[in-house]
PDB file of C-alpha atoms in Angstrom:
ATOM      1  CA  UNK A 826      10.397 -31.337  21.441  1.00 83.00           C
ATOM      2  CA  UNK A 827       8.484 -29.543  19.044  1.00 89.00           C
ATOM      3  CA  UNK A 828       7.023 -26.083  19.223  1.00 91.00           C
ATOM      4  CA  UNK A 829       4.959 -24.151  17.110  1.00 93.00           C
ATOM      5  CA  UNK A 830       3.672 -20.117  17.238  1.00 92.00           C
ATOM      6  CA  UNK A 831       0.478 -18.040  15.799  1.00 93.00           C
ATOM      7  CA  UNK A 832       0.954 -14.169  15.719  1.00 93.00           C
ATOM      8  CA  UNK A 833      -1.994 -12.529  14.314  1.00 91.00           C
ATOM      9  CA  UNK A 834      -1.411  -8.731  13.801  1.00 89.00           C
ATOM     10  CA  UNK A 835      -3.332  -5.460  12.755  1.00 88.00           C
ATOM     11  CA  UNK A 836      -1.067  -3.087  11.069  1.00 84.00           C
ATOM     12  CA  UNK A 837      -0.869   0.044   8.794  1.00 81.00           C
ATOM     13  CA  UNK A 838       1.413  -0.755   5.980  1.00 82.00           C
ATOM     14  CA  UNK A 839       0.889  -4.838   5.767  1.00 83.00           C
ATOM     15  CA  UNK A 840       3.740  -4.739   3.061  1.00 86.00           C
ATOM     16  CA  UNK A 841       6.309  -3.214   5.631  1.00 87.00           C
ATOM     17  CA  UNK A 842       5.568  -5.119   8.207  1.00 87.00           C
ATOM     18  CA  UNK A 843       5.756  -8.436   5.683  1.00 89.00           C
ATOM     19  CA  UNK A 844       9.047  -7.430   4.954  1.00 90.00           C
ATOM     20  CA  UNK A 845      10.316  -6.453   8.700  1.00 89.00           C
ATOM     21  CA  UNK A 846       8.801 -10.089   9.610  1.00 90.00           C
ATOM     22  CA  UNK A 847      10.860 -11.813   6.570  1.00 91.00           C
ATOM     23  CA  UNK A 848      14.096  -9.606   7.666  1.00 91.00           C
ATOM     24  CA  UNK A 849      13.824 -11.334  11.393  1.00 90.00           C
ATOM     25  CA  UNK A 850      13.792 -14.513   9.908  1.00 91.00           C
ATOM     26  CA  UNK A 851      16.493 -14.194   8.249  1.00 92.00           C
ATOM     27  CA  UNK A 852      18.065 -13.198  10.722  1.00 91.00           C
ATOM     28  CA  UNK A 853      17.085 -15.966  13.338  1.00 91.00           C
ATOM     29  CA  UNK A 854      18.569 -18.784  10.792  1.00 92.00           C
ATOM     30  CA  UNK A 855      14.997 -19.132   9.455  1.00 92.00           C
ATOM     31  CA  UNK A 856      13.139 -19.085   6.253  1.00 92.00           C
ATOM     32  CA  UNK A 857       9.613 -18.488   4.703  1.00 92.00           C
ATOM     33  CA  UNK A 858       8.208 -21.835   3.867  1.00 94.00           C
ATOM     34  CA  UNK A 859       5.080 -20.154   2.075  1.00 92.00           C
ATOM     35  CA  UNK A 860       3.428 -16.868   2.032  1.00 92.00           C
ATOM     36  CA  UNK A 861      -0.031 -15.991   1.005  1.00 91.00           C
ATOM     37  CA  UNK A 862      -1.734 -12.747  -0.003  1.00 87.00           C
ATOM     38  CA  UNK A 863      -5.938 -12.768  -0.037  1.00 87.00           C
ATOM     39  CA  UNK A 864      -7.818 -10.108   0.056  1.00 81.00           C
ATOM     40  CA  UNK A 865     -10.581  -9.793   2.440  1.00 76.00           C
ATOM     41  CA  UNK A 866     -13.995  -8.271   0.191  1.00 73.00           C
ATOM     42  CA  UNK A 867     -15.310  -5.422   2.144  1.00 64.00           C
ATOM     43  CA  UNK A 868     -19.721  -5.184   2.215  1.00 61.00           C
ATOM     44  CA  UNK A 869     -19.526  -1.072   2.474  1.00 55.00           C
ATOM     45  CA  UNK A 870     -18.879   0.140  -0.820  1.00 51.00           C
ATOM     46  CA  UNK A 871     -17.126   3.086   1.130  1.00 52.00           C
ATOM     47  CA  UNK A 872     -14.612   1.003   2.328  1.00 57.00           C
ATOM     48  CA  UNK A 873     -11.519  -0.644   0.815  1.00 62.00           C
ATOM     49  CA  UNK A 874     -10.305  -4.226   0.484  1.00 68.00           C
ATOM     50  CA  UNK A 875      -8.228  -5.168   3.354  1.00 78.00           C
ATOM     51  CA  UNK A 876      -5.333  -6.955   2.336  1.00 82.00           C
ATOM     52  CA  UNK A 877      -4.008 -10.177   4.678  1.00 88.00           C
ATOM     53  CA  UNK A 878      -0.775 -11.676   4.535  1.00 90.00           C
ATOM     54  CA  UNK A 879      -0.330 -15.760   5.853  1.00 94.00           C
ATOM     55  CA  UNK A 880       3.233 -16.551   6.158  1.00 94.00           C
ATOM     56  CA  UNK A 881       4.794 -19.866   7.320  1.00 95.00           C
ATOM     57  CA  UNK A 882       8.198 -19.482   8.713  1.00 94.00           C
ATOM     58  CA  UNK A 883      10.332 -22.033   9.658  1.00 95.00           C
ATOM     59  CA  UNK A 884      13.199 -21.599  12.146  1.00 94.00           C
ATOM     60  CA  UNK A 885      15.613 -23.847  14.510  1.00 92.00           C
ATOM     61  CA  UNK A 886      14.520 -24.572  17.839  1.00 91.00           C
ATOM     62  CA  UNK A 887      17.490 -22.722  19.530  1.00 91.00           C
ATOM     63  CA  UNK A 888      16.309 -19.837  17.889  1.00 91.00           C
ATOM     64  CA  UNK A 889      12.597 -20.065  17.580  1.00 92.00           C
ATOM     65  CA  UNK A 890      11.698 -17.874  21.258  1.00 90.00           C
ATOM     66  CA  UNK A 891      14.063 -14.862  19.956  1.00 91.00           C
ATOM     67  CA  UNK A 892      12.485 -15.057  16.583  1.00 90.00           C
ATOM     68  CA  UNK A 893       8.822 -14.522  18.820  1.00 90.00           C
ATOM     69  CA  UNK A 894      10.182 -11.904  21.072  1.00 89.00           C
ATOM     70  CA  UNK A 895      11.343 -10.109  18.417  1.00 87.00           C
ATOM     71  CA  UNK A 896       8.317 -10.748  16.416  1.00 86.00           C
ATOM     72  CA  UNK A 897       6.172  -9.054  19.267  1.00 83.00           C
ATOM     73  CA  UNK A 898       8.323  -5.645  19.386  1.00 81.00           C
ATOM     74  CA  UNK A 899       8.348  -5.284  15.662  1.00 74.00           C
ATOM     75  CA  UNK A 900       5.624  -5.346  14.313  1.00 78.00           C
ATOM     76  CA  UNK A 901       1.898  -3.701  14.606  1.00 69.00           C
ATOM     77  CA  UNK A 902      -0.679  -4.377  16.778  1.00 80.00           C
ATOM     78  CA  UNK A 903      -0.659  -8.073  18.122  1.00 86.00           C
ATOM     79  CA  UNK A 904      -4.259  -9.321  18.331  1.00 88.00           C
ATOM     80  CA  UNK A 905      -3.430 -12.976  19.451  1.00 89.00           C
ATOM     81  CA  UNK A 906      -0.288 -14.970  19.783  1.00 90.00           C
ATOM     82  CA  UNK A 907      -0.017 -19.001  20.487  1.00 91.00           C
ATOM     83  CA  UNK A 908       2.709 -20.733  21.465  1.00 91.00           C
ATOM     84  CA  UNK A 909       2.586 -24.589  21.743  1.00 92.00           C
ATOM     85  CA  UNK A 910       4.975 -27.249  22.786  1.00 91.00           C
ATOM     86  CA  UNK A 911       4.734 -31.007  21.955  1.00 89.00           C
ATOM     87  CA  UNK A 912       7.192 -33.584  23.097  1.00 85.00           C
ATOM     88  CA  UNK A 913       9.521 -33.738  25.633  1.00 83.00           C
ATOM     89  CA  UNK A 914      13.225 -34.209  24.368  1.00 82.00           C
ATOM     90  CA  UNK A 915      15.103 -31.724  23.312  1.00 80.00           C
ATOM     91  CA  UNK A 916      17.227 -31.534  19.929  1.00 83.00           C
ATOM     92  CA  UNK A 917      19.027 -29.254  18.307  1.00 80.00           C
ATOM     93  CA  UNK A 918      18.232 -29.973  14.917  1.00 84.00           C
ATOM     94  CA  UNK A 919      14.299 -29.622  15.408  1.00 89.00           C
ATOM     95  CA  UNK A 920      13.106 -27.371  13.083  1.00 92.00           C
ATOM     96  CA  UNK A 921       9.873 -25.159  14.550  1.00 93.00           C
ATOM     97  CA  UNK A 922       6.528 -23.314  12.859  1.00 94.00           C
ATOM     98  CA  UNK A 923       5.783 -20.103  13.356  1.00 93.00           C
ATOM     99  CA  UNK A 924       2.541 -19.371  11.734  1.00 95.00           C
ATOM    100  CA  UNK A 925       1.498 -15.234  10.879  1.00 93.00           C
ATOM    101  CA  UNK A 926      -1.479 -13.667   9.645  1.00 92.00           C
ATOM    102  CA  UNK A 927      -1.284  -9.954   8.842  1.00 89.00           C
ATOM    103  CA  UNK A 928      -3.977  -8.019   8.186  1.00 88.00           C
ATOM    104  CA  UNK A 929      -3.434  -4.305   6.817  1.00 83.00           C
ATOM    105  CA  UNK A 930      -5.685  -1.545   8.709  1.00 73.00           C
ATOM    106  CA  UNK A 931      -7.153   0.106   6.079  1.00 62.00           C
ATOM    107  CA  UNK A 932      -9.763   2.254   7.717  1.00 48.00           C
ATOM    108  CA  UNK A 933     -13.061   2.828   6.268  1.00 41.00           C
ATOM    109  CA  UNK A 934     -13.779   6.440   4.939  1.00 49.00           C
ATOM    110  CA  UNK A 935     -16.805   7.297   7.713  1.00 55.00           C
ATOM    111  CA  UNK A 936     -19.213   9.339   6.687  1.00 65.00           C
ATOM    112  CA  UNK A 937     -19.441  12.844   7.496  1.00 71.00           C
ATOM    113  CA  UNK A 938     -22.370  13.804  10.396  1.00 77.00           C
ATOM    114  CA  UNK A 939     -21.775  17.679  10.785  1.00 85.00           C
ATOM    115  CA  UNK A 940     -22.286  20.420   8.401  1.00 85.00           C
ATOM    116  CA  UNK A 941     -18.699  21.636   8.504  1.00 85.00           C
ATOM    117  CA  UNK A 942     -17.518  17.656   8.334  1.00 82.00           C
ATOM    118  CA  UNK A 943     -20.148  17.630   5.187  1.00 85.00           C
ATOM    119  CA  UNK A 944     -18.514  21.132   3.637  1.00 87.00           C
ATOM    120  CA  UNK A 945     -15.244  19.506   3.872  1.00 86.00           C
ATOM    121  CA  UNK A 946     -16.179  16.691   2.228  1.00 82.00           C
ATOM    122  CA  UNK A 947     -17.449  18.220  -0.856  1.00 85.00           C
ATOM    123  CA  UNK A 948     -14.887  20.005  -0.967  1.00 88.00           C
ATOM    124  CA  UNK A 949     -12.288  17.684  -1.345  1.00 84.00           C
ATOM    125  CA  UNK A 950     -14.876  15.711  -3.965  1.00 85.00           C
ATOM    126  CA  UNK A 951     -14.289  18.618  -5.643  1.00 88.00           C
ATOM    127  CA  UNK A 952     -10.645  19.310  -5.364  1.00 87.00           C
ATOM    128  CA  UNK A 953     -10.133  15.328  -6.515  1.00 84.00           C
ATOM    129  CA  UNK A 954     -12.137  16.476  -9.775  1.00 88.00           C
ATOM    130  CA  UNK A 955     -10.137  19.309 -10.968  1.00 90.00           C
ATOM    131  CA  UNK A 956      -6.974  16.909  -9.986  1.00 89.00           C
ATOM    132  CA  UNK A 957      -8.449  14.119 -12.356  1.00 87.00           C
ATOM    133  CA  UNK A 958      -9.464  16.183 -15.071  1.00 88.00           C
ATOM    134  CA  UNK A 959      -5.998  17.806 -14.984  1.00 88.00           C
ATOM    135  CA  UNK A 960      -3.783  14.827 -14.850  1.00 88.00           C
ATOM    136  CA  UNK A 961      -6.231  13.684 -17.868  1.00 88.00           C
ATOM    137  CA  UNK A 962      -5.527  16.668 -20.052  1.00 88.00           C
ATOM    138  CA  UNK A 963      -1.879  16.972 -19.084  1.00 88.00           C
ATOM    139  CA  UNK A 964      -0.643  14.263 -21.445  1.00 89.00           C
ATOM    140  CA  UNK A 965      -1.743  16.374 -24.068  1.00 88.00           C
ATOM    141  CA  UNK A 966       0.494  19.152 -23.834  1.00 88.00           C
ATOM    142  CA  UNK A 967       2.379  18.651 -27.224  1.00 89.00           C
ATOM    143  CA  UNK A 968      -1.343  18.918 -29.222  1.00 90.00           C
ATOM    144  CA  UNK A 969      -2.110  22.057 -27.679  1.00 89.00           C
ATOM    145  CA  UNK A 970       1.717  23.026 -28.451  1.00 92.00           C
ATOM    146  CA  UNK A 971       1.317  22.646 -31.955  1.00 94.00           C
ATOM    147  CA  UNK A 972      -2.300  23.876 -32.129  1.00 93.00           C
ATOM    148  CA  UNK A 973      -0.939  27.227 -30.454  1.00 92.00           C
ATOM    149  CA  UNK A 974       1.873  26.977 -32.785  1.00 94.00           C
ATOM    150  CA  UNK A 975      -0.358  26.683 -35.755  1.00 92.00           C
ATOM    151  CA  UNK A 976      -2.992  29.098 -34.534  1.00 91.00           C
ATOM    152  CA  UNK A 977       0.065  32.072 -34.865  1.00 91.00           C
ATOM    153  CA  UNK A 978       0.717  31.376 -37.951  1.00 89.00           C
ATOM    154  CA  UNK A 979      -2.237  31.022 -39.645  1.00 88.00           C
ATOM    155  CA  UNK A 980      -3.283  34.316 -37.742  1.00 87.00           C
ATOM    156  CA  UNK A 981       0.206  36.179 -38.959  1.00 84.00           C
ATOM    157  CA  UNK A 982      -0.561  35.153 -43.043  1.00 81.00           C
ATOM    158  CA  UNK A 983      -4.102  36.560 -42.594  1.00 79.00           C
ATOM    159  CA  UNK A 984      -3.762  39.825 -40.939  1.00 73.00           C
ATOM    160  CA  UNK A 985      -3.239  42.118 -43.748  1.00 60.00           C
ATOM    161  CA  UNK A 986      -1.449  45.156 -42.848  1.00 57.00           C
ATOM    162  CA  UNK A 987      -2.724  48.866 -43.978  1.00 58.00           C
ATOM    163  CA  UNK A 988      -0.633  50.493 -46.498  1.00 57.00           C
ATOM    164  CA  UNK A 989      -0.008  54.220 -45.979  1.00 61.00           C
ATOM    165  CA  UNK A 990      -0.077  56.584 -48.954  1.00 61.00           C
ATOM    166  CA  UNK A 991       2.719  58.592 -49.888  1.00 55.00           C
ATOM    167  CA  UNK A 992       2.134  62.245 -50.646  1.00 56.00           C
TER     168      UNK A 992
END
């Protein structure tokens, strides 16, 4: 007997949930056979790539239904899940397939349709702006240190200084 599983999941953080799913493997006596990252092109130019993860595990038979259970509390949203079973004798060194596709939940940025939603957005265009422009000039703090520095002292050699006449 032979069985074989498909868990396709939506999640929020693809790369934790990776991880969780190669942690219960491990756990269950199995192993990734192969793991795949491809990223899925988005057509809104508003929206990000979404990032899916294929991952073959392999695990014993014995152990293959706990792996699935624990599979299904773990991890994000479950979209579909397959279980199939072919043959009918039973050993205990059959090793089983457990097929996942994850598929990270990056949400598209929607487009504001009120005028406060609008406000806010232009706003926050324009609080990303000063951020950028900052973090570009910050680097240069040591030119600006020793402009400053040599800005006093050229200023110090050519202030002249009154002198007072003794009567």
């Amino acid at each position: 007997m032979v069985k074989s599983g498909y868990i396709s999941v939506k999640a929020d953080n693809a790369e934790t949930v990776k991880e969780i799913i190669r942690e219960e493997a491990i756990r269950k006596n199995g192993y990734i056979k192969s793991e795949n990252l491809s990223y899925i092109e988005s057509a809104n130019r508003r929206e990000e790539d979404q990032k899916m993860y294929n991952m073959d595990i392999k695990v014993p038979i014995q152990h293959f239904d706990g792996l699935m259970e624990a599979l299904n509390s773990n991890i994000g949203d479950i979209e579909t899940r397959d279980i199939q079973v072919s043959g009918r004798q039973y050993a205990d060194n059959t090793i089983c397939s457990i097929n996942v596709s994850i598929l990270d939940k990056t949400g598209a940025e929607k487009e504001p349709k009120t005028f406060g939603g609008k406000s806010l957005a232009a706003i926050e265009s324009g609080w990303d702006v000063i951020t950028s422009v900052f973090l570009f000039i910050l680097p240069l703090w040591p030119l600006f240190l020793i402009g400053g520095i040599g800005y006093y002292f050229y200023k110090k050699e050519t202030k002249t200084f009154p002198v007072k006449n003794s009567p």
